[in-house]
Amino acid sequence: MKTEHQLIMQHVDHPVMHLVGDVADTLHRECYVVGGYVRDIFLQRPSNDIDFVTVGSGIQVAQAVADRLGRKAHLSVFRTYGTAQVKTPDWELEFVGARRESYKRSSRNPIVEDGTLSDDQLRRDFTINAMAVCLNAERYGELLDPFDGMGDLERRVIRTPRDPDTTFDDDPLRMMRAVRFATQLQFDIHPVTFSAIKRNASRLTIITRERIADELMKIMRSPQPSRGWKLMDKCGLLPYVCPQVAALKGVETVNGRSHKDNFLHTMQVLDNVASTSDNVWLRWAALLHDIGKPRTKQWDPAVGWTFYSHNLVGEKMIPKIFSQLKLPMDDRMRYVKKLVGLHMRPIALVEDVVTDSAVRRLLFDAGDDIDDLMLLCKADITSKNQDKVRRFRDNFDLVRRKLIDIEEKDRIRNFQPPIDGQDIMTTFNLHPSREVGAIKDAIKDAILDGDITNEYAPAYRLMMRQAATLHLASATSGLLCHTMLPTALGDITLAADDEGLVLVLLPGETDDLNAIADKLGLQLAKRETPLLHQAMTQLSQYFDGTRQRFSLPLHQSGTPFQMSVWAALCDIPYGTTITYRDLAQRVGKPQAYRAVGQANHVNKLPIVVPCHRVIAADGTLGGYAGGLDTKRFLLQLEAEHAAQQA
């Protein structure tokens, strides 16, 4: 086992330490490593952040050190505070002159005077941070420990170098630092020091919320953050730090029925999360997940204590709490707010019948945060009855598997509805309005309820039905709109009316658009509609190899048998072919394979409805509306894409 001196030398026998010591000797200055770096030597915690104290100007020593280090060093001087910083790629060196401090009761900003090393050690917050190691050549590596910081490290105790009442009265932030160090290091606070914190707790009100927030963040990042919150409660700091968390404490009993202590429950949930995640904002969500319970607590003689909608009340409280604590009011706050608001939803699924609709809505509302939400909710399962906990967690795992299955099938997480508000406004020539919102909500709800799939074609059809109930007319009513799309096959003509895509004309086809419009009783118009734009997008993706099947509303005409053939064609798996005879078998008329061939040939949507995948019984390509060359091209294109996917 290494001796105390060996440990010290292992950490100070380093070129940068020798350089600082040599600079100090050249300037005839006493120079010491102090504070956290020395403490962490004995805790065997690595650190590249080093504090130096010199007797005399620390700024002068820093400037000389920066000159020695050359271009790789960056010097920052803070003359107001008498400090300087030298940064290198590997080190962050802080220099300050030894000083003594005195305070006014109304401020934590000290009155600073030059002092000795002893003065400087005496002004430090705790004995474990008051040790110093000399860097001057004559005493290199010598430990100066006037307050038995080494003994307190061994005893695992946080204690002040001087009278703790004076220490905390001078700088009340040190009370928070005591809690923070006790939490980070898993130390105890010395009884005398602890009593002084209780006596001086109200002094914390003169400290800026930003400084308190720094300490809270360090507590929350520690291995067992509940330790810090429990210490704040026991020593009386908690009401001054976060009164909403303090309000969770306590148990009420009516007619012999009590509720659990929500503060202690919260502490367990916080540690449960901390044991599985380093995400500090998820830890904040754990701390605040039940923050709405004190405001919603009610006694119901029929069921006992209730906390109805505490998650929704808590969600509304989060912005104010973050503002009071000077925590960031950005996406991190919104993340915590969301998790607090949603944390009862997975638990409700465990208790009720798990419907696909409820799971879809949870996935939609949680988005990419669903995994964190599930982790929080699993951590929220606490009970002294281990059989109950085990049973609840088993059910919770069933919900988790259901989430995975639904997500893989329906792609709900963070889904964007296939039709957005701009599409609706363009289709019906509307401005932002209640009608637009109603159609959007109808599409979203239908997808989440499982009434339609999360695809364009069913969403389009629902949009048109909803518009009809709202007496909205399409901006292209009575028109057959058409446009042209350049592809690897050549320029393709697309035409659509309000019902859906009417035709896809391949290069070389000579169909008369005017005749088709007349047949449908429509007026021909060269115009790109949202539906045509979607068709162009999907066809472009098809030729790029990023789409394997289409989801477009189709305006098809033909005999009922032809319609059934085309519907069956839509279900052919990507990259495969089927014979006329097999397709006839599939639609229930095995002897009608010639009629199948005819339907295949006359289809005016030959790519969207994949007629080119149908072949003759002998394996030859057979008839096709787009011609055999086009058929060969498309089959080869799909084969190449399938090979790339494989």
XYZ file of C-alpha atoms in Angstrom:
646
model
C 0.000 0.000 0.000
C 1.371 3.400 -0.990
C 2.327 5.821 1.738
C 0.922 9.320 1.974
C 4.114 10.813 0.494
C 4.217 8.275 -2.347
C 0.641 9.152 -3.313
C 1.471 12.851 -3.301
C 4.606 12.398 -5.399
C 2.722 10.221 -7.889
C 0.517 13.233 -8.637
C 2.957 16.149 -8.330
C 6.055 14.563 -9.872
C 4.914 15.861 -13.222
C 6.475 18.331 -15.690
C 3.730 20.939 -15.332
C 4.025 20.875 -11.499
C 7.803 21.164 -11.635
C 7.470 24.045 -14.110
C 5.114 25.941 -11.765
C 7.411 25.264 -8.811
C 10.481 26.426 -10.774
C 8.688 29.644 -11.814
C 7.743 30.297 -8.174
C 11.351 29.747 -7.024
C 12.611 32.101 -9.734
C 10.179 34.773 -8.508
C 11.053 33.959 -4.861
C 7.430 33.044 -4.084
C 5.993 30.321 -1.900
C 3.712 28.194 -4.096
C 1.306 25.410 -3.155
C -1.217 23.098 -4.794
C -4.418 23.427 -2.766
C -8.060 22.447 -2.612
C -9.790 19.759 -4.593
C -6.744 18.479 -6.434
C -4.986 17.645 -3.149
C -8.133 16.103 -1.694
C -8.603 13.962 -4.792
C -5.048 12.625 -4.547
C -6.095 10.686 -1.464
C -9.529 9.821 -2.836
C -7.700 8.546 -5.936
C -9.942 10.543 -8.247
C -8.290 11.867 -11.446
C -8.375 15.617 -12.083
C -6.828 18.013 -14.617
C -8.145 21.084 -12.800
C -5.482 22.406 -10.402
C -5.607 25.347 -7.961
C -2.371 27.061 -6.891
C -1.872 29.509 -4.033
C 1.166 31.766 -3.948
C 2.246 34.059 -1.141
C 2.200 37.278 -3.132
C 0.669 37.923 -6.545
C -0.792 34.823 -8.142
C -1.296 36.756 -11.383
C 2.438 37.316 -11.792
C 3.156 33.613 -11.329
C 0.423 32.731 -13.849
C 1.866 35.141 -16.428
C 5.343 33.647 -16.012
C 3.974 30.091 -16.254
C 2.096 30.985 -19.459
C 5.298 32.477 -20.930
C 7.193 29.257 -20.148
C 4.493 27.050 -21.693
C 4.482 29.109 -24.896
C 1.871 28.986 -27.638
C 0.018 25.988 -26.241
C -1.021 28.022 -23.177
C -3.882 30.535 -22.976
C -3.775 33.103 -20.157
C -6.881 34.759 -18.677
C -6.478 37.398 -15.955
C -9.245 38.452 -13.531
C -7.713 41.425 -11.710
C -10.908 42.246 -9.803
C -10.607 38.905 -8.003
C -6.811 38.712 -8.001
C -6.872 35.437 -9.950
C -5.569 34.137 -13.259
C -6.109 31.015 -15.317
C -3.730 29.193 -17.634
C -5.322 26.667 -19.994
C -3.457 24.088 -22.035
C -4.856 21.151 -24.036
C -4.295 18.932 -20.995
C -4.566 21.186 -17.944
C -6.593 23.980 -16.402
C -4.418 25.861 -13.908
C -5.882 28.470 -11.524
C -3.596 30.880 -9.639
C -4.473 33.115 -6.702
C -2.486 34.958 -4.095
C -2.854 33.832 -0.468
C -5.441 35.990 1.229
C -7.573 36.576 4.260
C -11.267 37.379 3.953
C -13.935 39.174 5.961
C -17.627 39.540 5.215
C -20.606 41.809 5.766
C -23.805 39.997 6.825
C -25.750 41.372 3.874
C -23.423 39.919 1.234
C -21.361 36.818 0.497
C -18.813 38.918 -1.435
C -15.705 39.045 0.804
C -13.453 41.922 1.688
C -10.078 40.555 0.563
C -6.602 41.331 1.940
C -3.215 39.779 1.247
C -2.408 37.014 3.702
C -0.246 34.041 4.547
C -0.769 30.437 3.555
C -2.256 29.845 7.023
C -4.747 32.680 6.430
C -5.670 31.145 3.086
C -6.174 27.673 4.507
C -8.281 29.036 7.350
C -10.671 30.806 4.937
C -11.432 27.573 3.030
C -14.770 25.836 3.374
C -13.866 22.360 4.700
C -10.867 20.656 6.202
C -10.604 18.196 3.301
C -10.271 21.194 0.956
C -7.791 23.087 3.149
C -4.772 20.840 2.598
C -1.821 22.142 0.590
C 1.238 20.567 -1.065
C 4.360 22.680 -1.460
C 5.948 22.996 -4.927
C 9.068 24.946 -3.942
C 12.227 22.918 -4.546
C 13.381 22.810 -0.901
C 10.047 21.320 0.303
C 8.693 19.781 -2.900
C 5.801 17.427 -2.151
C 5.454 18.414 1.527
C 1.848 18.212 2.800
C 0.552 21.026 5.008
C -2.610 19.881 6.810
C -3.242 22.172 9.795
C -6.884 21.083 10.345
C -6.503 17.301 10.022
C -8.115 17.058 6.618
C -6.428 13.672 6.175
C -8.117 12.433 9.318
C -11.494 13.653 8.075
C -10.925 11.865 4.768
C -10.284 8.656 6.672
C -13.313 9.260 8.897
C -15.354 10.258 5.796
C -16.542 13.469 7.448
C -17.298 16.988 6.178
C -16.092 19.550 8.766
C -15.202 23.252 8.681
C -11.658 24.455 9.552
C -12.956 27.077 11.967
C -16.159 27.771 13.864
C -18.911 26.568 11.461
C -21.320 29.346 12.437
C -18.744 31.889 11.267
C -18.010 29.857 8.124
C -21.667 29.654 7.089
C -22.590 33.137 8.210
C -19.761 34.545 6.086
C -20.645 32.512 3.001
C -23.976 30.645 3.228
C -23.330 28.864 -0.071
C -20.922 26.676 1.902
C -23.941 24.984 3.489
C -24.996 23.782 0.040
C -21.417 22.773 -0.690
C -21.366 20.696 2.508
C -24.445 18.834 1.314
C -22.992 18.470 -2.163
C -19.653 17.063 -0.976
C -21.400 14.702 1.439
C -23.526 13.484 -1.487
C -20.743 13.160 -4.044
C -18.270 11.496 -1.675
C -20.816 9.542 0.385
C -19.446 11.282 3.517
C -21.247 12.345 6.680
C -21.483 15.943 7.829
C -19.830 16.378 11.232
C -22.504 16.844 13.966
C -21.180 20.261 14.995
C -21.068 21.395 11.365
C -24.529 19.938 10.733
C -26.017 21.772 13.708
C -24.526 25.023 12.453
C -26.198 24.501 9.047
C -29.548 24.093 10.801
C -28.982 27.323 12.724
C -27.930 29.267 9.648
C -30.244 27.754 7.010
C -32.192 30.987 6.497
C -28.966 32.749 5.481
C -29.196 30.865 2.172
C -31.655 33.528 0.992
C -28.792 35.973 0.266
C -27.222 33.555 -2.231
C -28.060 33.909 -5.908
C -30.214 31.144 -7.345
C -27.620 30.543 -10.054
C -24.978 29.542 -7.469
C -27.451 27.248 -5.727
C -28.376 25.712 -9.099
C -24.692 24.859 -9.702
C -24.616 22.872 -6.461
C -27.958 21.205 -7.214
C -26.725 20.039 -10.610
C -23.673 18.448 -8.977
C -25.911 16.752 -6.420
C -28.174 15.454 -9.183
C -25.194 14.030 -11.098
C -23.901 12.116 -8.074
C -24.328 8.337 -7.773
C -27.095 8.619 -5.132
C -28.698 12.060 -5.483
C -31.395 11.360 -2.874
C -28.692 11.632 -0.230
C -28.349 15.348 -0.963
C -32.087 16.042 -0.925
C -32.550 14.135 2.314
C -29.658 16.062 3.895
C -31.185 19.357 2.738
C -34.426 18.282 4.399
C -32.796 17.232 7.678
C -30.725 20.389 8.054
C -33.539 22.770 7.106
C -32.240 23.957 3.725
C -34.932 22.295 1.607
C -37.703 24.922 2.024
C -35.243 27.615 0.905
C -33.989 25.559 -2.042
C -37.234 24.124 -3.427
C -40.381 24.547 -1.327
C -42.387 22.437 -3.802
C -40.230 19.397 -3.051
C -40.425 20.158 0.683
C -44.237 20.120 0.356
C -44.095 16.422 -0.613
C -43.163 15.516 2.968
C -45.555 14.104 5.487
C -48.340 11.549 5.886
C -51.978 12.161 6.773
C -54.320 9.594 8.282
C -58.116 9.585 8.145
C -60.207 6.737 9.557
C -57.066 4.705 9.970
C -56.091 5.044 6.301
C -52.825 6.736 5.355
C -51.036 7.522 2.121
C -47.324 6.932 1.620
C -44.835 9.725 2.278
C -44.467 11.211 -1.206
C -41.072 12.718 -0.395
C -39.564 9.364 0.589
C -41.226 7.704 -2.405
C -39.745 10.387 -4.669
C -36.304 9.811 -3.212
C -36.537 6.109 -4.019
C -37.703 6.814 -7.575
C -34.843 9.299 -8.017
C -32.263 6.736 -6.934
C -33.902 4.034 -9.048
C -33.456 6.252 -12.109
C -29.919 7.274 -11.104
C -28.903 3.624 -10.844
C -29.800 3.050 -14.502
C -29.236 6.400 -16.252
C -26.708 9.256 -16.225
C -29.229 11.550 -17.928
C -29.428 14.358 -15.380
C -32.687 15.731 -16.850
C -34.327 12.350 -16.521
C -33.240 12.496 -12.868
C -34.915 15.909 -12.567
C -38.074 14.370 -14.021
C -37.866 11.650 -11.373
C -37.473 14.256 -8.618
C -40.452 16.267 -9.860
C -42.710 13.517 -11.192
C -45.122 13.727 -8.217
C -44.690 17.439 -7.575
C -48.437 17.981 -8.180
C -49.556 15.592 -5.441
C -49.737 18.099 -2.543
C -52.103 20.284 -4.585
C -54.334 17.394 -5.671
C -54.470 15.353 -2.448
C -58.060 14.666 -1.360
C -59.818 12.256 0.951
C -62.562 10.165 -0.645
C -64.450 8.010 1.904
C -65.122 5.399 -0.784
C -61.546 4.896 -2.032
C -59.303 6.661 0.486
C -56.621 9.179 -0.425
C -56.606 10.336 -4.047
C -54.260 12.426 -6.199
C -56.355 12.739 -9.355
C -54.600 14.461 -12.292
C -51.495 15.140 -10.194
C -49.376 14.484 -13.291
C -51.169 17.223 -15.258
C -50.988 19.670 -12.350
C -47.303 18.827 -11.910
C -46.667 19.337 -15.617
C -47.997 22.902 -15.347
C -45.776 23.571 -12.310
C -42.493 22.655 -14.032
C -41.814 25.960 -15.868
C -42.217 27.994 -12.661
C -39.981 25.601 -10.688
C -37.281 25.716 -13.365
C -37.506 29.505 -13.440
C -37.214 29.755 -9.649
C -34.240 27.383 -9.575
C -32.573 29.179 -12.522
C -32.507 25.947 -14.507
C -32.567 26.206 -18.314
C -35.932 27.220 -19.786
C -35.301 25.457 -23.103
C -35.826 21.955 -24.499
C -34.461 20.483 -21.261
C -37.278 22.059 -19.276
C -39.807 20.958 -21.890
C -38.417 17.404 -21.717
C -38.923 17.279 -17.940
C -42.365 18.865 -18.295
C -43.389 16.243 -20.856
C -42.217 13.298 -18.751
C -43.964 14.619 -15.642
C -47.183 15.036 -17.615
C -46.993 11.569 -19.192
C -45.655 9.484 -16.313
C -49.072 8.064 -15.350
C -49.931 6.874 -18.866
C -47.801 3.687 -19.009
C -48.848 2.844 -15.445
C -52.507 3.192 -16.477
C -51.813 0.765 -19.328
C -50.450 -1.753 -16.826
C -53.623 -1.510 -14.765
C -56.099 -1.549 -17.689
C -56.554 -3.557 -20.872
C -53.679 -2.626 -23.159
C -55.331 -1.518 -26.407
C -53.412 -0.796 -29.587
C -55.047 2.635 -29.692
C -53.792 3.594 -26.221
C -50.287 2.407 -27.102
C -50.277 4.366 -30.364
C -51.322 7.537 -28.547
C -48.624 7.051 -25.941
C -46.000 6.562 -28.659
C -47.248 9.648 -30.468
C -47.262 11.857 -27.363
C -43.900 10.633 -26.012
C -42.066 10.542 -29.352
C -38.332 9.914 -29.018
C -38.623 10.240 -25.242
C -40.666 7.038 -24.913
C -37.693 4.975 -23.693
C -36.866 7.523 -20.982
C -40.531 7.694 -20.005
C -40.681 3.907 -19.637
C -37.516 3.943 -17.534
C -39.029 6.614 -15.265
C -42.293 4.707 -14.928
C -40.537 1.452 -14.102
C -38.539 3.309 -11.440
C -41.859 4.616 -10.085
C -42.929 1.084 -9.140
C -42.144 1.077 -5.410
C -43.694 -0.961 -2.634
C -42.599 -2.855 0.452
C -44.542 -5.806 -0.935
C -41.972 -7.400 -3.248
C -44.509 -9.800 -4.771
C -46.607 -6.809 -5.791
C -43.559 -5.054 -7.254
C -42.562 -8.182 -9.192
C -46.074 -8.666 -10.554
C -46.346 -5.013 -11.533
C -42.970 -5.047 -13.279
C -43.877 -8.215 -15.178
C -47.022 -6.480 -16.448
C -44.951 -3.415 -17.241
C -42.635 -5.528 -19.395
C -45.704 -6.696 -21.338
C -46.551 -3.054 -22.034
C -42.975 -2.427 -23.164
C -43.152 -5.343 -25.619
C -46.494 -4.048 -26.886
C -44.894 -0.659 -27.494
C -42.141 -2.276 -29.546
C -44.612 -4.322 -31.595
C -46.876 -1.347 -32.348
C -43.914 0.885 -33.214
C -42.504 -1.665 -35.660
C -45.908 -2.162 -37.275
C -47.327 1.367 -37.363
C -44.270 3.668 -37.179
C -46.037 6.025 -34.769
C -43.098 7.449 -32.794
C -42.744 11.093 -33.847
C -44.826 10.356 -36.910
C -45.790 13.213 -39.167
C -49.332 12.721 -40.512
C -49.184 11.906 -44.245
C -51.275 15.014 -44.924
C -50.410 18.284 -43.205
C -52.232 21.558 -42.754
C -50.669 23.124 -45.845
C -51.922 20.232 -48.011
C -55.431 20.700 -46.611
C -55.403 24.475 -47.177
C -54.138 24.096 -50.765
C -56.582 21.302 -51.604
C -59.609 23.313 -50.434
C -58.267 26.851 -50.944
C -58.491 27.651 -47.229
C -56.638 29.932 -44.837
C -55.648 28.672 -41.363
C -58.997 27.935 -39.741
C -60.991 25.685 -37.465
C -61.900 23.492 -40.462
C -58.249 22.832 -41.234
C -57.617 21.850 -37.625
C -60.680 19.589 -37.575
C -59.503 17.656 -40.645
C -55.945 17.375 -39.288
C -57.222 16.066 -35.953
C -59.535 13.595 -37.675
C -56.608 12.135 -39.640
C -54.355 12.000 -36.579
C -57.034 10.397 -34.402
C -57.948 7.838 -37.067
C -54.302 6.751 -37.333
C -53.800 6.597 -33.569
C -57.071 4.712 -33.085
C -56.085 2.224 -35.774
C -59.025 3.116 -38.015
C -56.638 3.819 -40.905
C -52.984 3.003 -41.491
C -50.305 5.671 -41.280
C -50.163 6.081 -45.076
C -51.110 8.682 -47.648
C -53.941 6.930 -49.518
C -56.247 6.243 -46.543
C -55.426 9.663 -45.079
C -56.393 11.327 -48.376
C -59.681 9.470 -48.569
C -60.505 10.445 -44.973
C -59.617 14.072 -45.723
C -62.099 14.115 -48.614
C -64.838 12.508 -46.492
C -64.269 14.987 -43.645
C -64.313 17.890 -46.091
C -67.657 16.716 -47.443
C -69.175 16.707 -43.953
C -67.894 20.279 -43.514
C -69.341 21.265 -46.918
C -65.913 22.162 -48.277
C -65.352 22.108 -52.040
C -62.025 21.130 -53.556
C -60.096 23.891 -55.301
C -59.788 21.561 -58.334
C -63.366 20.286 -58.397
C -64.365 19.283 -61.951
C -60.761 19.279 -63.187
C -58.449 16.545 -64.428
C -55.102 18.005 -63.393
C -51.910 16.760 -65.008
C -48.160 17.267 -64.778
C -44.955 15.649 -65.991
C -42.231 13.852 -64.049
C -38.726 13.166 -65.451
C -37.553 9.636 -64.514
C -34.912 7.120 -65.495
C -37.524 5.710 -67.876
C -38.172 9.091 -69.468
C -40.839 11.739 -68.950
C -43.964 10.294 -67.305
C -47.321 12.075 -67.434
C -49.474 11.954 -64.305
C -53.113 12.940 -64.098
C -55.502 13.049 -61.140
C -58.905 14.301 -60.129
C -60.323 14.743 -56.631
C -61.005 11.023 -56.268
C -57.428 9.998 -56.892
C -54.734 9.271 -59.445
C -56.387 8.587 -62.808
C -53.459 7.549 -64.980
C -49.720 7.247 -65.375
C -48.728 7.597 -69.018
C -45.340 6.049 -69.753
C -43.015 7.381 -72.481
C -44.218 6.423 -75.946
C -47.870 5.937 -74.977
C -50.251 7.966 -77.105
C -53.394 8.191 -74.977
C -55.308 11.427 -75.493
C -55.656 13.278 -72.173
C -58.558 15.304 -73.557
C -60.435 12.122 -74.429
C -59.885 10.724 -70.942
C -61.056 14.004 -69.396
C -64.171 13.968 -71.613
C -64.878 10.351 -70.646
C -64.768 11.337 -66.967
C -66.754 14.539 -67.537
C -63.834 16.691 -66.392
C -62.000 19.714 -67.752
C -58.296 19.216 -68.473
C -55.923 21.519 -66.522
C -52.124 21.577 -66.348
C -51.680 22.069 -62.629
C -49.658 20.409 -59.843
C -51.942 19.587 -56.910
C -50.916 18.208 -53.477
C -52.078 14.777 -54.674
C -49.979 14.968 -57.838
C -47.024 16.246 -55.811
C -47.350 13.210 -53.533
C -47.538 10.901 -56.576
C -44.398 12.506 -58.019
C -42.608 12.099 -54.704
C -43.506 8.423 -54.378
C -42.587 7.664 -57.999
C -39.242 9.453 -57.597
C -38.553 7.355 -54.506
C -39.506 4.233 -56.469
C -36.986 4.987 -59.218
C -34.347 5.831 -56.574
C -34.892 2.454 -54.927
C -36.081 3.931 -51.598
C -39.752 2.944 -51.989
C -41.079 -0.561 -52.475
C -44.825 0.034 -52.606
C -47.138 2.943 -53.290
C -49.846 4.462 -51.127
C -51.858 6.656 -53.453
C -55.634 7.051 -53.809
C -56.605 5.692 -57.230
C -59.484 6.640 -59.523
C -59.801 3.372 -61.378
C -62.493 2.419 -63.831
C -63.355 -0.946 -65.307
C -65.490 -3.978 -64.752
C -65.870 -5.327 -61.208
C -63.593 -8.211 -62.206
C -60.912 -5.859 -63.508
C -61.129 -3.869 -60.283
C -60.601 -7.051 -58.243
C -57.590 -7.964 -60.398
C -56.019 -4.556 -59.852
C -56.630 -4.772 -56.104
C -54.876 -8.163 -56.065
C -51.993 -6.741 -58.090
C -51.434 -4.093 -55.405
C -50.709 -6.854 -52.878
C -47.908 -8.532 -54.858
C -44.736 -8.358 -52.725
C -42.039 -6.054 -54.009
C -39.536 -7.678 -56.345
C -41.675 -10.756 -57.146
C -43.776 -11.776 -60.151
C -46.975 -13.763 -60.593
C -48.482 -15.611 -63.569
C -51.828 -14.749 -65.131
C -53.148 -18.140 -64.024
C -51.977 -17.686 -60.379
C -53.490 -14.217 -60.263
C -56.788 -15.556 -61.593
C -56.650 -18.190 -58.833
C -56.033 -15.460 -56.275
C -59.149 -13.494 -57.324
C -61.276 -16.635 -57.244
C -61.718 -17.310 -60.993
C -59.003 -19.807 -62.052
C -60.333 -20.118 -65.613
C -60.368 -16.366 -66.210
C -56.640 -15.994 -66.783
C -57.198 -14.462 -70.229
C -59.414 -11.816 -68.647
C -56.631 -11.219 -66.118
C -54.269 -10.602 -69.003
C -56.706 -8.137 -70.512
C -57.045 -6.249 -67.214
C -53.269 -6.192 -66.960
C -53.003 -4.741 -70.457
C -55.589 -1.949 -70.215
C -54.556 -0.598 -66.793
C -53.605 3.066 -67.042
C -51.738 2.983 -63.693
C -49.113 0.408 -64.722
C -46.449 1.246 -62.115
C -48.582 2.227 -59.151
C -50.627 -0.933 -59.693
C -47.735 -3.289 -60.549
C -49.086 -4.934 -63.709
C -45.554 -5.355 -65.046
C -44.960 -8.110 -62.467
C -47.521 -10.413 -64.113
C -46.073 -12.947 -66.593
C -47.483 -15.655 -68.820
C -47.754 -19.218 -67.530
C -44.647 -20.253 -69.502
C -42.574 -17.497 -67.893
C -42.606 -15.116 -70.843
C -43.405 -11.486 -70.230
C -46.760 -11.296 -71.961
C -48.843 -8.233 -72.729
C -48.460 -4.950 -70.881
C -49.960 -1.493 -71.382
C -46.561 0.159 -71.260
C -44.973 -2.200 -73.770
C -42.489 -5.036 -73.315
C -39.403 -2.793 -73.268
C -40.843 -0.780 -70.395
C -41.821 -4.001 -68.634
C -38.258 -5.346 -68.948
C -36.847 -2.055 -67.655
C -39.087 -1.973 -64.593
C -38.500 -5.640 -63.704
C -34.749 -5.139 -64.039
C -34.913 -1.941 -61.957
C -36.767 -3.730 -59.150
C -34.384 -6.695 -59.285
C -31.390 -4.372 -58.896
C -33.004 -2.570 -55.964
C -33.887 -5.880 -54.305
C -30.285 -7.050 -54.705
C -29.001 -3.827 -53.122
C -31.345 -4.273 -50.158
C -30.165 -7.862 -49.701
